[in-house]
Amino acid sequence: MSEFTINFEPLGLRGKCKNNESLLECARRSGVGINSICGGTGACHACRVQVLSGTVSRPSTVEYKVFTSKELKEGWRLACQTYPISDCKITVPADSMTTSQRLQVEGLEKKVSPELPFQVYHVKIAPPSLETPVADADRLIQALNNQHRLRCTSVDIDTLRDIPGQLRSWNWESQVVVRNKEVVTILYQKSRQLGLAIDLGTTKIAAYLIDMNSGQTLAARGIMNPQINYGEDIISRINKVIKSSEAAVVMQRLTLDAINELSADLCAAAGARPEEILETVVVGNTAMHHLFLRLPVKQLAFSPFVPAVSLALEVRARDLGLNIAPGAYVYLMPNIAGFVGADHVSMLLATDAWKAKETTIALDIGTNTEVSLIYGGKITTTSCASGPAFEGGHIKHGMRAAAGAIERLRIDGDKVQYQTINGGPPVGICGSGILDALAQLYQANIIDNSGRIIDSHPRVRVHKGQREFVLVSEEERNGKPAITITQHDVRELQLAKAAIRTGIQILLDISLCSEDDIKQVIIAGAFGSYINIDSAVAIGMMPSLPLNRFQQVGNAAGMGARLALISTRSRAKAQAIASRVKYVELASSPEFNKVFVQANYLGPYQITNK
Amino acid sequence: MNKDLVSTIADLNEQEALKIVKDRLSAGEDPLKIMEDARKGLEIVGERFASSEYFIPDLVYSGEIMKLITELVKPQLTREEETRKSGKIVFGTVRGDIHDIGKNIVTFMLDVNGFEVIDLGVDVPEQKFVDKIKESGASIVGLSGFLTLAFDSMKQTIRAIEDAGLRDSVKVMIGGGQISEEIRKYTGADAYGKDAMAGVTLAKKWTGVN
């Protein structure tokens, strides 16, 4: 019995394929998550893969319908219809990967050449003697001047405390880290030079440990923001701070503890120590930025919504309580205005959207959604309160993207086909599934364009005085409560969808730009990376544009933080972006109500002249 | 026949509703009776909105239908009939907050239910509420706010009404966002409404209208 080795890219996973086993089955056994809504019958076309090398079975009739002859020539196939006949190399595109797998390859990778905010010098100094009893730090500074023509004017106090002991134990040889003419840290000559990039989100904190010289990510991890106990959204957290100044201290402490813990974990994974982290960059929305620095937030929440500071900041890590190298700094990217903060600047930086020549919409979908329109060399930006519906919040059977969540869904006549994260039995529905559900219900005419569930489908029923559509029935769940989309859920989703669409539309309107003029739409953020663009366009959340104009770029804010970490040129760009952006307060636009009402309808956005 | 107008408006059937109104007017029917039916229809719209069956665009559409009906009926109404309202209400989104979709829904429903609503708009300073209450002699005040931070502005507005010596002559309702009994107590309001219909029910209760 023959057995072939299958190489799955870009995951780099290998699997053994048995005789008469499809690529899909082989992928499943090998731990490669490929989408399959129909269960491998060739009906859903979700398991598209590209065969890069090797011989496989001829395309099936289904595949001749799904792919053009050009695509078939390029090796595009449905994994469930393809049987290897030799060792093969397969590419699984992001669209075909299940959510848990996509987390690992998330984020666009970008290269910049490092231009560090500090310099590192190798210095060897002579031991002191009775003839030259010159102080240790003074000899170090003299050596920097003599050996590297560098005039340092100060030494960080904590570093100063370490210098005599360290120089002696290192036999007078060390790496000296100098930042703005100050000796911030000295390192053992073999120490690595590391940096930490933090995307401080309202819900999640993502951290990246970076080799400052190569720009390479050594380790990355994401955790929930522990401030969540003080409220899910920024307004409730700000409210807590206004009520009690103690809450501000506690919330800052929680975030710092979490970041310290993250950095310790990342260092452990990379075989390093937090003291080797010579610089940290933090990006977040304005509220997260202010809470992290314990800046006043009250004025941020009241009209006209002004931050305490928008300029980029450099703060000594020690002053914040961040455990990295003594004397090292935290760089905070500039904010824009209102709640649109450094994370949006970071996203515009990482995606190059800010200098796009073609008309571009760039947005980061979350509890708060920030949108920018780049048109005719100008950048306008707004923030919309899209709420937690797309993260499963306020939805009866909603849940976060975790095992058992329905993440893809299709309505086919009386049947509902779905796919769950990790493939187990369904327990609820997460953001991308919720979006699919809304689009599918609308396209199947089970809800009308006003969002009303119409009582015409066998799966529509009335439960506790409210219409609902049954995704998975009690019988299908062996007696457990049914998983449904209720009329109320549809309303929550309409509000979320309308908020996002209103943001896009108001920016288009004030710039006198039409939908068709948009040449590219860049969607960042975790949720935005997993959604079906088809569904988002179908319900009118996204402009009605050809799908090839959309790009899903993953955590671009985290990417921008990494760029700013190693490149002072990127920092200068960030400041330039922040000062170029024109901020629009959505609710103060005279057209807001009209556009918002219109955006509540499902389907393509209709311009009204009323 | 009367029921027809009520249900066509409730079902948002614009063409049919306008036709019925025209027919009834040319049949010489009491215009007040027609308006009363139209209001009943809108009340059902409000109920359907409260139960999630209808949504914001439906409500706005029903308002447009009502506007067209009013335009047809108005010439037939005497001045006195036209202005016969159940009570005056001063309404606004409090200082620091600029959200008005929720407020517009409540004021619309109050208007439909026969109240005279004086809408002060958004980000309304405390003194403006006080001045308007004095000027209009309103007996009800509605304070709206979507931001949780608006609760402080509500509290300050109610205190300003108290300082002006007007607290005993008005009933105050608050609403919007995540308002609860605790917040009502905190602000010192008389009652809170969790949706537009609740606001109407309160206003009716306070003015003794059925």
PDB file of C-alpha atoms in Angstrom, chain A residues 178-381:
ATOM      1  CA  VAL A 178      23.113  55.018  24.379  1.00  0.00           C
ATOM      2  CA  ARG A 179      19.914  56.922  23.678  1.00  0.00           C
ATOM      3  CA  ASN A 180      19.943  60.704  23.169  1.00  0.00           C
ATOM      4  CA  LYS A 181      23.447  61.008  24.704  1.00  0.00           C
ATOM      5  CA  GLU A 182      22.384  59.108  27.803  1.00  0.00           C
ATOM      6  CA  VAL A 183      23.774  55.733  28.830  1.00  0.00           C
ATOM      7  CA  VAL A 184      20.489  53.927  29.430  1.00  0.00           C
ATOM      8  CA  THR A 185      21.770  50.395  30.011  1.00  0.00           C
ATOM      9  CA  ILE A 186      24.906  48.314  29.856  1.00  0.00           C
ATOM     10  CA  LEU A 187      24.710  44.735  28.682  1.00  0.00           C
ATOM     11  CA  TYR A 188      26.916  41.674  28.895  1.00  0.00           C
ATOM     12  CA  GLN A 189      28.881  41.467  25.655  1.00  0.00           C
ATOM     13  CA  LYS A 190      26.962  38.412  24.458  1.00  0.00           C
ATOM     14  CA  SER A 191      23.500  39.715  25.299  1.00  0.00           C
ATOM     15  CA  ARG A 192      20.914  40.066  22.574  1.00  0.00           C
ATOM     16  CA  GLN A 193      19.209  43.362  21.824  1.00  0.00           C
ATOM     17  CA  LEU A 194      15.482  42.868  22.092  1.00  0.00           C
ATOM     18  CA  GLY A 195      12.388  45.000  21.812  1.00  0.00           C
ATOM     19  CA  LEU A 196       8.753  44.588  22.787  1.00  0.00           C
ATOM     20  CA  ALA A 197       5.803  45.728  20.633  1.00  0.00           C
ATOM     21  CA  ILE A 198       2.390  45.904  22.292  1.00  0.00           C
ATOM     22  CA  ASP A 199      -1.012  46.298  20.679  1.00  0.00           C
ATOM     23  CA  LEU A 200      -3.107  47.351  23.647  1.00  0.00           C
ATOM     24  CA  GLY A 201      -6.671  46.629  22.612  1.00  0.00           C
ATOM     25  CA  THR A 202      -9.857  47.209  24.585  1.00  0.00           C
ATOM     26  CA  THR A 203     -10.509  43.464  24.598  1.00  0.00           C
ATOM     27  CA  LYS A 204      -7.153  41.873  23.794  1.00  0.00           C
ATOM     28  CA  ILE A 205      -3.492  42.640  24.340  1.00  0.00           C
ATOM     29  CA  ALA A 206      -1.106  41.315  21.693  1.00  0.00           C
ATOM     30  CA  ALA A 207       2.631  41.306  22.419  1.00  0.00           C
ATOM     31  CA  TYR A 208       5.574  40.650  20.097  1.00  0.00           C
ATOM     32  CA  LEU A 209       9.165  40.044  21.165  1.00  0.00           C
ATOM     33  CA  ILE A 210      11.460  41.380  18.457  1.00  0.00           C
ATOM     34  CA  ASP A 211      15.158  41.068  17.681  1.00  0.00           C
ATOM     35  CA  MET A 212      15.997  44.750  17.257  1.00  0.00           C
ATOM     36  CA  ASN A 213      18.785  44.145  14.761  1.00  0.00           C
ATOM     37  CA  SER A 214      17.005  41.831  12.368  1.00  0.00           C
ATOM     38  CA  GLY A 215      13.441  42.960  12.987  1.00  0.00           C
ATOM     39  CA  GLN A 216      12.522  39.308  13.330  1.00  0.00           C
ATOM     40  CA  THR A 217       9.631  38.346  15.630  1.00  0.00           C
ATOM     41  CA  LEU A 218      11.024  35.841  18.136  1.00  0.00           C
ATOM     42  CA  ALA A 219       7.777  35.134  19.936  1.00  0.00           C
ATOM     43  CA  ALA A 220       4.218  36.483  19.968  1.00  0.00           C
ATOM     44  CA  ARG A 221       1.269  36.050  22.282  1.00  0.00           C
ATOM     45  CA  GLY A 222      -2.156  37.494  22.886  1.00  0.00           C
ATOM     46  CA  ILE A 223      -4.202  37.589  26.095  1.00  0.00           C
ATOM     47  CA  MET A 224      -7.444  39.176  27.228  1.00  0.00           C
ATOM     48  CA  ASN A 225      -7.132  42.682  28.601  1.00  0.00           C
ATOM     49  CA  PRO A 226      -7.706  42.246  32.369  1.00  0.00           C
ATOM     50  CA  GLN A 227      -9.374  45.672  32.487  1.00  0.00           C
ATOM     51  CA  ILE A 228     -12.442  43.884  31.119  1.00  0.00           C
ATOM     52  CA  ASN A 229     -13.582  43.415  34.712  1.00  0.00           C
ATOM     53  CA  TYR A 230     -14.037  47.195  34.767  1.00  0.00           C
ATOM     54  CA  GLY A 231     -16.327  47.185  31.746  1.00  0.00           C
ATOM     55  CA  GLU A 232     -16.357  45.730  28.267  1.00  0.00           C
ATOM     56  CA  ASP A 233     -16.246  49.031  26.454  1.00  0.00           C
ATOM     57  CA  ILE A 234     -14.099  52.107  26.919  1.00  0.00           C
ATOM     58  CA  ILE A 235     -16.975  54.315  28.022  1.00  0.00           C
ATOM     59  CA  SER A 236     -17.789  52.148  31.021  1.00  0.00           C
ATOM     60  CA  ARG A 237     -14.107  52.022  31.970  1.00  0.00           C
ATOM     61  CA  ILE A 238     -13.801  55.783  31.729  1.00  0.00           C
ATOM     62  CA  ASN A 239     -16.909  56.059  33.828  1.00  0.00           C
ATOM     63  CA  LYS A 240     -15.289  53.935  36.554  1.00  0.00           C
ATOM     64  CA  VAL A 241     -12.283  56.250  36.579  1.00  0.00           C
ATOM     65  CA  ILE A 242     -14.445  59.355  36.842  1.00  0.00           C
ATOM     66  CA  LYS A 243     -16.277  57.818  39.795  1.00  0.00           C
ATOM     67  CA  SER A 244     -13.128  56.757  41.627  1.00  0.00           C
ATOM     68  CA  SER A 245      -9.534  57.834  41.142  1.00  0.00           C
ATOM     69  CA  GLU A 246      -8.506  54.545  42.700  1.00  0.00           C
ATOM     70  CA  ALA A 247      -9.960  52.703  39.708  1.00  0.00           C
ATOM     71  CA  ALA A 248      -7.487  54.538  37.461  1.00  0.00           C
ATOM     72  CA  VAL A 249      -4.590  53.252  39.557  1.00  0.00           C
ATOM     73  CA  VAL A 250      -5.950  49.703  39.635  1.00  0.00           C
ATOM     74  CA  MET A 251      -6.667  49.611  35.900  1.00  0.00           C
ATOM     75  CA  GLN A 252      -3.186  50.863  35.046  1.00  0.00           C
ATOM     76  CA  ARG A 253      -1.721  48.271  37.407  1.00  0.00           C
ATOM     77  CA  LEU A 254      -3.762  45.465  35.791  1.00  0.00           C
ATOM     78  CA  THR A 255      -2.522  46.352  32.324  1.00  0.00           C
ATOM     79  CA  LEU A 256       1.082  46.660  33.451  1.00  0.00           C
ATOM     80  CA  ASP A 257       0.985  43.372  35.310  1.00  0.00           C
ATOM     81  CA  ALA A 258      -0.442  41.740  32.206  1.00  0.00           C
ATOM     82  CA  ILE A 259       2.259  43.226  29.972  1.00  0.00           C
ATOM     83  CA  ASN A 260       5.020  42.288  32.431  1.00  0.00           C
ATOM     84  CA  GLU A 261       3.682  38.769  32.511  1.00  0.00           C
ATOM     85  CA  LEU A 262       3.441  38.628  28.727  1.00  0.00           C
ATOM     86  CA  SER A 263       6.994  39.870  28.304  1.00  0.00           C
ATOM     87  CA  ALA A 264       8.272  37.326  30.830  1.00  0.00           C
ATOM     88  CA  ASP A 265       6.453  34.551  28.916  1.00  0.00           C
ATOM     89  CA  LEU A 266       7.749  35.725  25.550  1.00  0.00           C
ATOM     90  CA  CYS A 267      11.303  35.967  26.899  1.00  0.00           C
ATOM     91  CA  ALA A 268      11.042  32.472  28.352  1.00  0.00           C
ATOM     92  CA  ALA A 269       9.880  31.179  24.972  1.00  0.00           C
ATOM     93  CA  ALA A 270      12.814  32.858  23.233  1.00  0.00           C
ATOM     94  CA  GLY A 271      15.399  31.962  25.895  1.00  0.00           C
ATOM     95  CA  ALA A 272      15.892  35.602  26.861  1.00  0.00           C
ATOM     96  CA  ARG A 273      15.422  37.823  29.900  1.00  0.00           C
ATOM     97  CA  PRO A 274      13.171  40.914  30.202  1.00  0.00           C
ATOM     98  CA  GLU A 275      16.280  42.995  31.088  1.00  0.00           C
ATOM     99  CA  GLU A 276      17.434  42.458  27.521  1.00  0.00           C
ATOM    100  CA  ILE A 277      14.400  44.386  26.232  1.00  0.00           C
ATOM    101  CA  LEU A 278      15.865  47.772  25.351  1.00  0.00           C
ATOM    102  CA  GLU A 279      12.758  49.511  23.995  1.00  0.00           C
ATOM    103  CA  THR A 280       8.983  49.040  24.043  1.00  0.00           C
ATOM    104  CA  VAL A 281       6.322  50.435  21.732  1.00  0.00           C
ATOM    105  CA  VAL A 282       2.677  50.620  22.779  1.00  0.00           C
ATOM    106  CA  VAL A 283      -0.253  51.368  20.468  1.00  0.00           C
ATOM    107  CA  GLY A 284      -3.893  51.513  21.495  1.00  0.00           C
ATOM    108  CA  ASN A 285      -6.985  53.640  21.071  1.00  0.00           C
ATOM    109  CA  THR A 286      -6.953  56.968  22.877  1.00  0.00           C
ATOM    110  CA  ALA A 287      -8.781  55.604  25.919  1.00  0.00           C
ATOM    111  CA  MET A 288      -6.439  52.614  26.294  1.00  0.00           C
ATOM    112  CA  HIS A 289      -3.454  54.947  25.766  1.00  0.00           C
ATOM    113  CA  HIS A 290      -4.674  57.319  28.493  1.00  0.00           C
ATOM    114  CA  LEU A 291      -5.568  54.570  30.963  1.00  0.00           C
ATOM    115  CA  PHE A 292      -2.135  52.986  30.403  1.00  0.00           C
ATOM    116  CA  LEU A 293      -0.405  56.286  31.202  1.00  0.00           C
ATOM    117  CA  ARG A 294      -2.991  57.218  33.870  1.00  0.00           C
ATOM    118  CA  LEU A 295      -3.823  60.453  32.050  1.00  0.00           C
ATOM    119  CA  PRO A 296      -7.151  62.169  32.769  1.00  0.00           C
ATOM    120  CA  VAL A 297      -9.959  60.710  30.635  1.00  0.00           C
ATOM    121  CA  LYS A 298     -13.038  62.688  31.628  1.00  0.00           C
ATOM    122  CA  GLN A 299     -12.607  65.336  28.911  1.00  0.00           C
ATOM    123  CA  LEU A 300     -12.207  62.517  26.386  1.00  0.00           C
ATOM    124  CA  ALA A 301     -15.692  61.178  27.004  1.00  0.00           C
ATOM    125  CA  PHE A 302     -17.584  64.477  26.951  1.00  0.00           C
ATOM    126  CA  SER A 303     -18.274  66.539  23.861  1.00  0.00           C
ATOM    127  CA  PRO A 304     -16.052  67.816  22.169  1.00  0.00           C
ATOM    128  CA  PHE A 305     -14.016  64.675  23.073  1.00  0.00           C
ATOM    129  CA  VAL A 306     -10.426  65.915  23.345  1.00  0.00           C
ATOM    130  CA  PRO A 307      -7.486  63.737  24.409  1.00  0.00           C
ATOM    131  CA  ALA A 308      -5.059  64.960  27.068  1.00  0.00           C
ATOM    132  CA  VAL A 309      -2.287  64.539  24.509  1.00  0.00           C
ATOM    133  CA  SER A 310      -2.056  63.437  20.894  1.00  0.00           C
ATOM    134  CA  LEU A 311       1.678  63.866  20.280  1.00  0.00           C
ATOM    135  CA  ALA A 312       3.951  60.841  20.412  1.00  0.00           C
ATOM    136  CA  LEU A 313       5.498  60.298  23.837  1.00  0.00           C
ATOM    137  CA  GLU A 314       8.605  58.695  25.229  1.00  0.00           C
ATOM    138  CA  VAL A 315       8.269  57.636  28.831  1.00  0.00           C
ATOM    139  CA  ARG A 316      10.854  55.886  30.988  1.00  0.00           C
ATOM    140  CA  ALA A 317       9.590  52.293  31.353  1.00  0.00           C
ATOM    141  CA  ARG A 318      10.526  52.371  35.037  1.00  0.00           C
ATOM    142  CA  ASP A 319       8.239  55.360  35.647  1.00  0.00           C
ATOM    143  CA  LEU A 320       5.328  53.247  34.468  1.00  0.00           C
ATOM    144  CA  GLY A 321       6.405  50.096  36.287  1.00  0.00           C
ATOM    145  CA  LEU A 322       7.331  48.119  33.203  1.00  0.00           C
ATOM    146  CA  ASN A 323      10.044  45.559  33.900  1.00  0.00           C
ATOM    147  CA  ILE A 324      12.482  45.866  31.021  1.00  0.00           C
ATOM    148  CA  ALA A 325      16.115  47.011  30.879  1.00  0.00           C
ATOM    149  CA  PRO A 326      16.915  49.704  33.469  1.00  0.00           C
ATOM    150  CA  GLY A 327      16.737  53.139  31.887  1.00  0.00           C
ATOM    151  CA  ALA A 328      14.912  51.880  28.786  1.00  0.00           C
ATOM    152  CA  TYR A 329      12.011  53.812  27.252  1.00  0.00           C
ATOM    153  CA  VAL A 330       8.454  53.183  26.151  1.00  0.00           C
ATOM    154  CA  TYR A 331       7.480  54.900  22.925  1.00  0.00           C
ATOM    155  CA  LEU A 332       3.790  55.718  22.544  1.00  0.00           C
ATOM    156  CA  MET A 333       2.666  56.385  19.015  1.00  0.00           C
ATOM    157  CA  PRO A 334       0.668  59.593  18.474  1.00  0.00           C
ATOM    158  CA  ASN A 335      -3.117  59.665  18.765  1.00  0.00           C
ATOM    159  CA  ILE A 336      -5.397  61.272  16.209  1.00  0.00           C
ATOM    160  CA  ALA A 337      -8.440  62.736  17.982  1.00  0.00           C
ATOM    161  CA  GLY A 338     -11.482  61.569  19.907  1.00  0.00           C
ATOM    162  CA  PHE A 339     -11.186  57.856  20.483  1.00  0.00           C
ATOM    163  CA  VAL A 340      -9.193  57.336  17.302  1.00  0.00           C
ATOM    164  CA  GLY A 341      -5.779  56.646  18.674  1.00  0.00           C
ATOM    165  CA  ALA A 342      -2.327  55.331  18.017  1.00  0.00           C
ATOM    166  CA  ASP A 343      -3.641  51.928  16.947  1.00  0.00           C
ATOM    167  CA  HIS A 344      -5.257  53.486  13.905  1.00  0.00           C
ATOM    168  CA  VAL A 345      -2.109  55.481  13.094  1.00  0.00           C
ATOM    169  CA  SER A 346      -0.226  52.211  13.421  1.00  0.00           C
ATOM    170  CA  MET A 347      -2.593  50.454  11.040  1.00  0.00           C
ATOM    171  CA  LEU A 348      -2.354  53.254   8.449  1.00  0.00           C
ATOM    172  CA  LEU A 349       1.427  53.061   8.765  1.00  0.00           C
ATOM    173  CA  ALA A 350       1.709  49.281   8.443  1.00  0.00           C
ATOM    174  CA  THR A 351      -0.620  48.989   5.467  1.00  0.00           C
ATOM    175  CA  ASP A 352       0.806  52.079   3.694  1.00  0.00           C
ATOM    176  CA  ALA A 353      -2.829  53.147   3.331  1.00  0.00           C
ATOM    177  CA  TRP A 354      -1.842  56.697   4.338  1.00  0.00           C
ATOM    178  CA  LYS A 355       0.133  57.206   1.156  1.00  0.00           C
ATOM    179  CA  ALA A 356      -2.216  55.318  -1.156  1.00  0.00           C
ATOM    180  CA  LYS A 357      -2.440  56.979  -4.560  1.00  0.00           C
ATOM    181  CA  GLU A 358      -5.793  55.358  -5.289  1.00  0.00           C
ATOM    182  CA  THR A 359      -8.943  56.054  -3.332  1.00  0.00           C
ATOM    183  CA  THR A 360      -8.785  53.777  -0.301  1.00  0.00           C
ATOM    184  CA  ILE A 361     -10.922  52.887   2.677  1.00  0.00           C
ATOM    185  CA  ALA A 362      -8.958  51.464   5.600  1.00  0.00           C
ATOM    186  CA  LEU A 363     -10.837  50.201   8.633  1.00  0.00           C
ATOM    187  CA  ASP A 364     -10.231  48.263  11.802  1.00  0.00           C
ATOM    188  CA  ILE A 365     -13.406  46.507  12.947  1.00  0.00           C
ATOM    189  CA  GLY A 366     -13.911  46.038  16.674  1.00  0.00           C
ATOM    190  CA  THR A 367     -16.195  47.166  19.491  1.00  0.00           C
ATOM    191  CA  ASN A 368     -15.174  50.566  18.225  1.00  0.00           C
ATOM    192  CA  THR A 369     -14.522  50.686  14.502  1.00  0.00           C
ATOM    193  CA  GLU A 370     -12.113  53.245  13.102  1.00  0.00           C
ATOM    194  CA  VAL A 371     -12.445  54.149   9.453  1.00  0.00           C
ATOM    195  CA  SER A 372     -10.212  56.254   7.215  1.00  0.00           C
ATOM    196  CA  LEU A 373     -10.835  57.462   3.701  1.00  0.00           C
ATOM    197  CA  ILE A 374      -7.765  58.309   1.674  1.00  0.00           C
ATOM    198  CA  TYR A 375      -8.918  60.351  -1.292  1.00  0.00           C
ATOM    199  CA  GLY A 376      -7.145  62.944  -3.402  1.00  0.00           C
ATOM    200  CA  GLY A 377      -4.159  62.992  -1.039  1.00  0.00           C
ATOM    201  CA  LYS A 378      -6.317  63.742   2.002  1.00  0.00           C
ATOM    202  CA  ILE A 379      -7.067  61.438   4.925  1.00  0.00           C
ATOM    203  CA  THR A 380     -10.349  61.762   6.803  1.00  0.00           C
ATOM    204  CA  THR A 381     -11.039  59.521   9.769  1.00  0.00           C
TER     205      THR A 381
END
